[in-house]
Coordinates of C-alpha atoms in Angstrom, one line a residue:
M1061 CA -4.0 -23.4 -13.4
K1062 CA -3.1 -21.3 -10.4
I1063 CA -0.1 -22.3 -8.4
E1064 CA -0.7 -22.3 -4.6
I1065 CA 1.9 -20.6 -2.5
Y1066 CA 2.5 -22.1 0.8
D1067 CA 4.8 -20.0 3.0
T1068 CA 6.7 -21.7 5.8
T1069 CA 8.9 -18.8 7.0
L1070 CA 7.4 -19.0 10.5
R1071 CA 8.1 -22.7 10.8
D1072 CA 10.8 -24.0 8.5
G1073 CA 12.3 -20.6 8.0
S1074 CA 12.6 -20.1 11.8
Q1075 CA 14.8 -23.2 12.0
G1076 CA 17.5 -21.3 10.1
E1077 CA 20.6 -20.2 12.0
S1078 CA 20.3 -16.6 13.5
V1079 CA 16.5 -16.5 12.7
N1080 CA 14.5 -16.0 15.9
F1081 CA 10.9 -14.9 16.0
S1082 CA 8.9 -14.1 19.1
S1083 CA 5.3 -15.1 19.0
Q1084 CA 4.4 -11.4 18.5
D1085 CA 6.9 -11.2 15.6
K1086 CA 5.2 -14.2 14.1
C1087 CA 1.9 -12.5 14.2
R1088 CA 3.2 -9.4 12.5
V1089 CA 4.9 -11.5 9.8
A1090 CA 1.7 -13.5 9.3
E1091 CA -0.3 -10.4 8.7
Q1092 CA 2.3 -9.1 6.2
L1093 CA 2.3 -12.5 4.3
D1094 CA -1.4 -12.3 4.1
V1095 CA -1.2 -8.9 2.4
A1096 CA 1.5 -10.3 0.2
G1097 CA -0.9 -12.8 -1.3
M1098 CA 0.3 -16.1 0.2
D1099 CA -2.3 -18.8 0.0
F1100 CA -1.1 -20.7 3.1
I1101 CA 0.9 -19.5 6.1
E1102 CA 2.5 -22.3 8.2
G1103 CA 2.6 -20.9 11.6
G1104 CA 4.7 -23.5 13.5
W1105 CA 4.5 -26.8 15.3
P1106 CA 2.0 -26.4 18.2
G1107 CA 2.9 -28.4 21.2
S1108 CA 6.6 -28.5 20.3
N1109 CA 7.6 -25.3 22.2
P1110 CA 5.9 -22.6 24.3
R1111 CA 6.4 -19.9 21.7
D1112 CA 4.4 -21.8 19.0
V1113 CA 1.7 -22.6 21.6
D1114 CA 1.4 -18.9 22.3
F1115 CA 1.5 -18.0 18.7
F1116 CA -1.5 -20.1 17.8
E1117 CA -3.4 -18.7 20.7
R1118 CA -2.7 -15.2 19.5
A1119 CA -3.4 -16.2 15.9
R1120 CA -7.0 -16.7 16.6
S1121 CA -7.5 -13.0 16.7
L1122 CA -5.6 -12.3 13.4
K1123 CA -7.8 -10.9 10.7
L1124 CA -6.4 -12.7 7.7
T1125 CA -8.2 -11.7 4.5
H1126 CA -6.7 -14.2 2.0
A1127 CA -4.3 -16.7 3.5
R1128 CA -5.2 -19.8 5.5
L1129 CA -3.2 -20.5 8.6
A1130 CA -1.6 -24.0 8.9
A1131 CA -0.4 -25.9 11.9
F1132 CA 2.4 -28.4 11.3
G1133 CA 3.2 -31.7 13.0
A1134 CA 4.1 -35.3 12.5
T1135 CA 2.3 -38.6 12.1
R1136 CA 1.4 -40.3 15.4
R1137 CA 3.9 -42.2 17.4
H1138 CA 4.0 -46.0 16.9
S1139 CA 3.1 -46.7 20.6
L1140 CA 0.2 -44.3 20.7
T1141 CA -3.2 -43.8 19.0
C1142 CA -4.1 -40.5 17.5
E1143 CA -6.5 -39.9 20.4
T1144 CA -3.6 -40.3 22.9
D1145 CA -0.8 -38.7 21.0
P1146 CA -0.1 -35.2 22.4
S1147 CA 1.4 -33.9 19.2
V1148 CA -1.6 -34.9 17.1
Q1149 CA -4.0 -33.5 19.7
A1150 CA -2.1 -30.2 19.8
L1151 CA -2.7 -29.9 16.0
L1152 CA -6.4 -30.0 16.7
R1153 CA -6.2 -27.5 19.6
A1154 CA -4.6 -25.0 17.3
E1155 CA -7.9 -24.7 15.6
T1156 CA -6.4 -23.8 12.2
P1157 CA -8.3 -24.3 8.9
V1158 CA -5.3 -26.3 7.6
V1159 CA -3.2 -29.0 9.2
T1160 CA 0.0 -30.3 7.6
I1161 CA 1.8 -33.4 8.8
F1162 CA 4.9 -35.1 7.6
G1163 CA 5.6 -38.8 7.3
K1164 CA 8.5 -41.0 6.2
S1165 CA 9.0 -41.9 2.6
W1166 CA 12.5 -43.2 2.8
N1167 CA 12.9 -46.8 4.0
L1168 CA 16.2 -45.8 5.6
H1169 CA 14.3 -43.5 8.0
V1170 CA 11.7 -46.1 8.7
T1171 CA 14.1 -48.8 9.7
D1172 CA 16.9 -46.7 11.2
A1173 CA 15.3 -43.6 12.6
L1174 CA 11.8 -44.9 13.6
R1175 CA 12.9 -48.6 14.0
L1176 CA 9.7 -49.8 12.5
T1177 CA 8.8 -52.2 9.7
L1178 CA 7.8 -50.8 6.4
E1179 CA 4.2 -51.9 6.8
E1180 CA 4.0 -50.3 10.3
N1181 CA 5.0 -47.0 8.7
L1182 CA 2.3 -47.3 6.1
E1183 CA -0.3 -48.0 8.8
I1184 CA 0.8 -44.9 10.8
I1185 CA 0.6 -42.6 7.8
A1186 CA -2.9 -43.8 6.8
D1187 CA -4.2 -43.7 10.4
T1188 CA -2.9 -40.2 11.1
V1189 CA -4.1 -38.7 7.8
R1190 CA -7.5 -40.3 8.1
Y1191 CA -8.0 -39.1 11.7
L1192 CA -7.1 -35.5 10.9
A1193 CA -8.8 -35.4 7.5
E1194 CA -12.1 -36.2 9.3
R1195 CA -11.6 -33.3 11.7
V1196 CA -10.0 -30.4 9.8
P1197 CA -11.1 -28.5 6.7
L1198 CA -7.9 -29.1 4.7
M1199 CA -5.4 -31.9 5.3
I1200 CA -1.9 -31.6 3.7
Y1201 CA 0.6 -34.5 3.7
D1202 CA 4.3 -33.7 3.4
A1203 CA 6.3 -36.7 2.1
E1204 CA 9.5 -36.1 3.9
H1205 CA 12.7 -37.2 2.1
F1206 CA 10.6 -38.3 -0.8
F1207 CA 13.2 -38.0 -3.5
D1208 CA 15.8 -39.8 -1.5
G1209 CA 13.2 -42.5 -0.7
Y1210 CA 12.3 -42.8 -4.3
R1211 CA 15.9 -43.2 -5.3
A1212 CA 16.4 -46.0 -2.7
D1213 CA 13.1 -47.8 -3.3
A1214 CA 10.7 -46.2 -5.7
A1215 CA 7.9 -48.8 -5.1
Y1216 CA 7.8 -48.2 -1.4
A1217 CA 8.1 -44.5 -1.6
L1218 CA 5.0 -44.5 -3.9
K1219 CA 3.2 -46.8 -1.4
T1220 CA 3.6 -44.1 1.3
L1221 CA 2.0 -41.5 -1.0
K1222 CA -0.9 -43.8 -1.9
A1223 CA -1.5 -44.6 1.8
A1224 CA -1.9 -40.8 2.4
A1225 CA -4.0 -40.2 -0.6
E1226 CA -6.4 -43.1 0.1
A1227 CA -6.7 -41.9 3.7
G1228 CA -8.0 -38.5 2.6
A1229 CA -5.0 -36.2 2.1
Q1230 CA -6.1 -33.2 0.0
R1231 CA -2.6 -32.2 -1.0
I1232 CA 0.5 -34.4 -1.2
V1233 CA 3.8 -32.6 -1.1
L1234 CA 7.0 -34.1 -2.4
C1235 CA 9.9 -33.0 -0.2
D1236 CA 13.6 -32.8 -1.1
T1237 CA 14.4 -32.6 2.5
N1238 CA 18.2 -33.1 2.2
G1239 CA 18.2 -30.6 -0.7
G1240 CA 20.6 -32.7 -2.8
S1241 CA 18.4 -33.5 -5.9
L1242 CA 18.9 -32.1 -9.3
P1243 CA 16.2 -30.4 -11.5
D1244 CA 16.0 -33.2 -14.1
E1245 CA 15.5 -35.8 -11.4
I1246 CA 12.9 -33.7 -9.7
A1247 CA 11.0 -33.2 -12.9
R1248 CA 11.1 -36.9 -13.9
V1249 CA 10.0 -38.2 -10.5
T1250 CA 7.2 -35.6 -10.2
Q1251 CA 5.9 -36.5 -13.6
T1252 CA 5.9 -40.2 -12.6
V1253 CA 4.1 -39.5 -9.3
K1254 CA 1.5 -37.4 -11.0
A1255 CA 0.6 -40.4 -13.2
E1256 CA 0.3 -42.6 -10.2
I1257 CA -1.5 -40.1 -7.8
V1258 CA -4.2 -38.7 -10.1
A1259 CA -6.9 -37.6 -7.7
V1260 CA -4.8 -35.4 -5.3
P1261 CA -3.0 -32.2 -6.3
L1262 CA 0.8 -32.4 -5.9
G1263 CA 3.1 -29.9 -4.2
I1264 CA 6.9 -29.5 -3.9
H1265 CA 9.0 -28.6 -0.9
C1266 CA 12.8 -28.1 -1.6
H1267 CA 15.7 -27.3 0.6
N1268 CA 18.7 -25.5 -0.8
D1269 CA 21.7 -27.7 0.1
G1270 CA 22.7 -28.0 -3.6
D1271 CA 21.9 -24.3 -4.3
L1272 CA 19.1 -25.6 -6.5
A1273 CA 15.9 -25.2 -4.4
V1274 CA 14.3 -22.6 -6.7
A1275 CA 15.3 -24.5 -9.8
N1276 CA 14.0 -27.7 -8.4
S1277 CA 10.7 -26.1 -7.4
L1278 CA 10.2 -24.7 -10.8
A1279 CA 11.1 -28.1 -12.4
A1280 CA 8.4 -29.8 -10.3
I1281 CA 5.8 -27.2 -11.3
G1282 CA 6.8 -27.7 -14.9
A1283 CA 6.2 -31.4 -14.4
G1284 CA 2.7 -30.9 -12.9
A1285 CA 2.9 -29.7 -9.3
T1286 CA 0.4 -27.0 -8.5
H1287 CA 1.4 -26.2 -4.9
V1288 CA 4.9 -24.9 -3.9
Q1289 CA 6.3 -24.4 -0.5
G1290 CA 9.2 -22.1 0.5
T1291 CA 10.2 -19.2 2.7
I1292 CA 10.7 -15.5 2.3
N1293 CA 14.4 -14.7 1.6
G1294 CA 15.1 -18.5 1.5
Y1295 CA 15.4 -18.7 5.3
G1296 CA 15.7 -22.2 6.7
E1297 CA 17.8 -24.9 8.2
R1298 CA 21.3 -25.5 6.9
C1299 CA 21.4 -23.8 3.5
G1300 CA 17.8 -22.7 3.7
N1301 CA 14.6 -23.4 1.7
A1302 CA 13.4 -22.5 -1.7
N1303 CA 13.3 -18.7 -1.8
L1304 CA 9.8 -17.6 -2.5
C1305 CA 11.1 -14.2 -3.5
S1306 CA 12.6 -15.9 -6.5
V1307 CA 10.1 -18.7 -7.1
I1308 CA 7.1 -16.3 -7.3
P1309 CA 8.4 -13.8 -9.9
N1310 CA 9.7 -16.6 -12.0
L1311 CA 6.3 -18.2 -11.9
E1312 CA 4.5 -14.9 -12.7
L1313 CA 6.9 -13.3 -15.1
K1314 CA 8.7 -16.2 -16.8
L1315 CA 6.3 -19.2 -16.7
R1316 CA 3.2 -17.0 -16.9
R1317 CA 1.6 -19.0 -14.1
Q1318 CA -0.7 -17.2 -11.7
S1319 CA 0.4 -17.3 -8.0
I1320 CA 0.0 -14.1 -5.9
G1321 CA -0.9 -11.8 -8.8
P1322 CA 0.7 -8.7 -10.2
D1323 CA -0.5 -6.3 -7.5
A1324 CA 1.0 -8.4 -4.7
L1325 CA 4.1 -9.0 -6.8
K1326 CA 4.8 -5.3 -6.8
R1327 CA 5.0 -5.6 -3.0
L1328 CA 7.5 -8.4 -3.0
R1329 CA 10.5 -6.4 -2.2
D1330 CA 8.7 -4.6 0.7
T1331 CA 7.7 -8.0 2.0
A1332 CA 11.2 -9.3 1.9
R1333 CA 12.5 -6.3 3.7
F1334 CA 9.8 -6.4 6.3
V1335 CA 10.6 -10.1 7.1
S1336 CA 14.3 -9.5 7.2
E1337 CA 13.9 -6.5 9.6
I1338 CA 11.7 -8.5 11.9
A1339 CA 14.2 -11.3 11.8
N1340 CA 16.9 -8.7 12.5
L1341 CA 18.9 -9.8 9.5
S1342 CA 20.3 -7.8 6.6
L1343 CA 18.6 -8.3 3.3
D1344 CA 21.0 -9.9 0.9
R1345 CA 21.8 -7.0 -1.5
R1346 CA 22.6 -9.5 -4.3
A1347 CA 19.3 -11.4 -3.9
A1348 CA 17.6 -11.9 -7.3
F1349 CA 14.7 -9.7 -8.0
I1350 CA 14.5 -7.9 -4.6
G1351 CA 18.1 -7.1 -3.6
D1352 CA 19.5 -3.6 -3.8
S1353 CA 22.0 -4.8 -6.5
A1354 CA 19.5 -6.8 -8.5
F1355 CA 19.1 -3.9 -11.0
A1356 CA 22.2 -2.0 -10.2
H1357 CA 24.4 -1.1 -13.2
K1358 CA 28.1 -0.1 -12.9
G1359 CA 29.9 -0.7 -16.2
G1360 CA 29.8 2.2 -18.6
V1361 CA 28.9 0.0 -21.6
H1362 CA 26.0 -1.6 -19.6
V1363 CA 24.6 1.8 -18.4
S1364 CA 24.8 3.2 -21.9
A1365 CA 22.8 0.3 -23.3
V1366 CA 20.3 0.3 -20.4
E1367 CA 19.6 4.0 -20.9
R1368 CA 18.6 3.3 -24.4
N1369 CA 16.7 0.1 -23.7
P1370 CA 16.5 -1.5 -20.3
E1371 CA 15.9 -4.9 -21.8
T1372 CA 19.6 -5.0 -22.9
Y1373 CA 20.8 -5.8 -19.4
E1374 CA 17.6 -6.4 -17.3
H1375 CA 15.6 -9.7 -17.6
V1376 CA 12.5 -8.1 -16.1
R1377 CA 11.4 -4.6 -15.2
P1378 CA 12.4 -3.8 -11.6
E1379 CA 9.1 -2.1 -10.8
L1380 CA 7.2 -5.3 -11.4
V1381 CA 8.7 -6.7 -8.2
G1382 CA 8.7 -3.4 -6.3
N1383 CA 12.4 -2.7 -7.0
R1384 CA 14.2 0.1 -8.9
R1385 CA 17.0 0.6 -11.2
R1386 CA 20.2 2.0 -9.7
I1387 CA 23.1 3.5 -11.7
L1388 CA 26.4 3.3 -10.0
V1389 CA 29.4 5.6 -10.5
S1390 CA 33.0 4.5 -10.2
D1391 CA 36.2 4.3 -12.1
L1392 CA 34.4 1.8 -14.4
S1393 CA 31.9 4.4 -15.4
G1394 CA 31.4 6.2 -18.7
R1395 CA 29.5 9.2 -19.8
S1396 CA 26.1 7.6 -19.5
N1397 CA 26.7 6.8 -15.8
V1398 CA 27.4 10.4 -14.9
L1399 CA 24.5 11.8 -17.0
A1400 CA 22.1 9.2 -15.5
K1401 CA 23.2 9.9 -12.0
S1402 CA 22.9 13.6 -12.5
R1403 CA 19.4 13.2 -13.7
E1404 CA 18.6 11.1 -10.7
L1405 CA 19.7 14.0 -8.5
G1406 CA 17.8 16.5 -10.5
L1407 CA 20.8 17.9 -12.4
E1408 CA 20.3 18.3 -16.1
L1409 CA 23.7 18.5 -17.7
G1410 CA 22.5 18.1 -21.2
E1411 CA 23.8 15.6 -23.8
N1412 CA 25.6 18.4 -25.8
N1413 CA 27.7 19.7 -22.9
A1414 CA 30.8 17.8 -23.9
C1415 CA 33.7 17.6 -21.5
S1416 CA 36.6 19.7 -22.6
T1417 CA 39.1 16.9 -21.9
S1418 CA 39.5 13.6 -23.8
S1419 CA 37.0 10.8 -23.5
N1420 CA 39.3 9.1 -21.0
A1421 CA 38.5 12.0 -18.6
W1422 CA 35.1 10.3 -18.0
S1423 CA 36.9 7.6 -16.0
T1424 CA 38.8 10.3 -14.1
T1425 CA 35.6 12.2 -13.5
A1426 CA 33.9 9.1 -12.1
M1427 CA 36.8 8.4 -9.8
N1428 CA 36.7 11.9 -8.4
L1429 CA 33.0 11.7 -7.6
R1430 CA 34.2 10.3 -4.3
R1431 CA 36.6 13.2 -3.8
P1432 CA 34.5 16.4 -4.1
R1433 CA 37.3 18.7 -2.9
R1434 CA 39.4 18.0 -5.9
A1435 CA 38.4 20.3 -8.8
L1436 CA 38.0 18.9 -12.3
N1437 CA 38.9 21.0 -15.2
C1438 CA 35.6 20.4 -17.1
W1439 CA 31.9 21.2 -16.9
C1440 CA 31.1 18.4 -14.6
A1441 CA 33.2 19.5 -11.6
K1442 CA 30.3 21.1 -9.6
P1443 CA 27.8 18.3 -10.2
A1444 CA 30.5 15.8 -9.3
A1445 CA 30.8 17.3 -5.9
R1446 CA 27.1 17.1 -5.4
I1447 CA 27.0 13.5 -6.6
A1448 CA 29.8 12.6 -4.2
R1449 CA 27.6 13.7 -1.3
F1450 CA 24.7 11.4 -2.5

């Protein structure tokens, strides 16, 4: 079964420190995410700030060919009806084909944050979901703090999901909002929920506070979730969200689950770079799959093996995600590093052109690649100078 990819870079990702998108920026990113094969693009919270209001007005003119745009909001306030709640009405005014709302699953939030009874919270969830499900093509319910709620009171947490499902939610998303859960717990709870909520597809939404958002997302999918939420480059509040640039290739290449497809997967690195440039942030060079260092090899033993068979030190082919192999040259280099780098620069030194000095001279050669003025007493002196300028 295909795994739906729900991108929330423009909403949850924009809550990350140093991430600031203008409404025009958000339109450009939305178009790029559409090309990148995302199924859903969460544009923001209409009514919460002027920028998101402006974005949804601009978004009406976007020509998205694949993705469906989603507006995000909350369940109605206790003191208001759906008809009189400005936040709920703003969701309808956004005129998006998808609306996503979140509700409380954790009894602590119900009693301490909302100061409501548990039954009042169930009523609010059902009423809001029912109202919106009757008025929008697709209604998604995000169960905020679900795993914390399940840990505290499993029976009540499940009641909140059933209230949403019975009211007409078409997707129910289990949220690890505090980002502190572990993969085995995520898998176990997701499997239990799937047995309880049979009629509605399940999704997963993980934050990265324990550095496990990607692992937790994959664990949930392994347990039966068919919808995954995350952000490009893992942007998001605190430690960020599940990084779709890692989730997607793991789905496609490791789990063999269809998500965005192989053609879009080849554009993954370009998508990551585009979003980082619009956000005015440097792309993490050590990011898995799409970072500059993801397929960079420095040690001589590694390079020698990779030159013979890339599988020796690469878990996937870099071109599958739009990346490339890079051979680095340093004092840790061996013969293979220099030969590979020379070929990259269009210099064919030849395998049989042995250096006149001892094998240890290869380390000396590599060190001097950064010092082109120093002559080397071997055949690689001139190429070394050219490599140093690379």
